[in-house]
Amino acid sequence: MVLRLTLPHGVPEHWENVKNTLSKTTNWTPQSFVAALDANRTSSYKSVKPMTSEERFKGLLNFFQDPADISGWPSSSELWGGCTFNNLPTAKIKGWFFAHTLPFIIKKLLDLPSTFPATMDWLVTQEREREQKIELTKEQCCSIVACSFLCALHATAAPKKKYTNCDGIFISLNRKCPQNLAKLCMLMNYFERCRVGRYLTDTPVTIYRYHSLSPFTMEQWLASNEPLRPLTLNTTGLISDAGHTALEVDFANRWIGGGVLNCGAVQEEILFSVNPELLVTIFLCGMMEAHEAIVITGTEQFSLSTGYSRGLQFAGDAPLLTTTPTHVAMDAVNVNRSGGAMGQYKRASMLREMNKAYAAFNHPHPTAGAPVSTGNWGCGAFGGHIQLKSMLQWAVASETGRPLLYYTFGEDVAMFMDKVADVLLKNKVTVGKLMEAVVGYAEQVEPEDAPEYHLLEFLLEQFE
């Protein structure tokens, strides 16, 4: 099965509408900007609720109200013309956006026919292929994100996707959705950095889709003689702190990107906001199956952030680094939708998570044997138990020859994981023996035992 992303110039009538809309204005204002977004959006979708552009994008208009008149300022190769932008935009930042950043975004969109063919193949499930990949230049990534920002991706672009354009971010500003103010600032900063060439120009962005051709059975996991690799517990810091030598885990939705183009603002959505080049995966990757993962190399962090969920804030421009991270997107089971908390202790559920993690870790990126940087995968809103999910990830990382760097995000339930690791490593416990103990615990535990708190204690009792 071949699915394709249809870019705006692949839909002739729509492309003419977009070109006419974006070419007729040279002196952009907040009002002309939202009018252009509304025209593109109307052309893009099969049906649109009738209302004026100023009603539809009221929150966006308020965000951009009263930009400074900078008509006397020359274009500059300096970010934001030398002005500081580290939370919400000042009047000068807004003025600079309309005078210089927005015309650059529009040019990236209008240059599409010389940058891309009219359609691009999606990376979707291929039962007989272990690896698929797409390689893009930084300029191509910027053009695709520009299409989404300007609401120009047609309804036929990716018909199985609920969100492809940024109108979900913009329209949500009409109601209380403060995290999307931060996302908008991060997108503005991304495009401004692209305008001045503040990125690693020669580094391609490569998207790999990995598919396990022969997923393990639980019996195979129990029989593994692979030694456990080192586990390092980090009680502070972020997964990204591990640096470019590690494989950084994205706690993904099965549709990669999750709710980043709407109101989502947890781990995956924040990652995609500070690193907008990751957004291209939304448009080019189909839904992940249980034995698949997506690896992305070559993207960069463009913005800094603070906070989480509704407390997310833009915290300024990120430093330009000389290396790029490697991310792997792997989606966990939503325990709350699949049998409740105790369902995750069933063999089938544990096996699913292990085979998902195996697809995510069993490849040579960033290098063979590089550590996995991860944390409380599938916990939080998905209801997973930290002690169980951490041990499953450790077992799989060890099976693929990778050490594990575990970030607890301050959760007390993970605090003596390092003691467990010391004991198991000292006793030369294998992956199979660890899983025997985990399965044994899972088969005897009852809901009233508060299983989320006692797996690590059980392992200590078994191996000390």
GROMACS .gro file of C-alpha atoms in nm, residues 22 25-29 33 70 75 80 94-111 146 149-150 191-192 195:
model
   34
   22LEU     CA    1  -0.030   3.537  -0.082
   25THR     CA    2  -0.023   4.176  -0.038
   26THR     CA    3   0.321   4.326   0.021
   27ASN     CA    4   0.271   4.535   0.335
   28TRP     CA    5   0.143   4.281   0.584
   29THR     CA    6  -0.069   4.370   0.886
   33PHE     CA    7  -0.244   3.807   0.768
   70ILE     CA    8   0.955   4.948   1.139
   75SER     CA    9   1.641   4.398   0.657
   80TRP     CA   10   1.489   3.989   1.497
   94LYS     CA   11   0.560   4.191   1.590
   95GLY     CA   12   0.658   4.463   1.346
   96TRP     CA   13   0.968   4.269   1.242
   97PHE     CA   14   0.761   3.954   1.191
   98PHE     CA   15   0.528   4.126   0.944
   99ALA     CA   16   0.805   4.315   0.766
  100HIS     CA   17   1.062   4.037   0.731
  101THR     CA   18   0.975   3.696   0.881
  102LEU     CA   19   0.631   3.652   0.725
  103PRO     CA   20   0.749   3.741   0.371
  104PHE     CA   21   1.023   3.479   0.414
  105ILE     CA   22   0.764   3.216   0.519
  106ILE     CA   23   0.550   3.304   0.216
  107LYS     CA   24   0.849   3.275  -0.017
  108LYS     CA   25   0.928   2.929   0.120
  109LEU     CA   26   0.573   2.823   0.037
  110LEU     CA   27   0.564   2.978  -0.308
  111ASP     CA   28   0.899   2.816  -0.395
  146ALA     CA   29   0.559   2.693   0.609
  149PHE     CA   30   0.180   2.754   0.922
  150LEU     CA   31  -0.001   2.931   0.636
  191PHE     CA   32   1.120   3.079   1.084
  192GLU     CA   33   1.325   3.382   1.183
  195ARG     CA   34   1.553   3.343   0.748
   0.00000   0.00000   0.00000
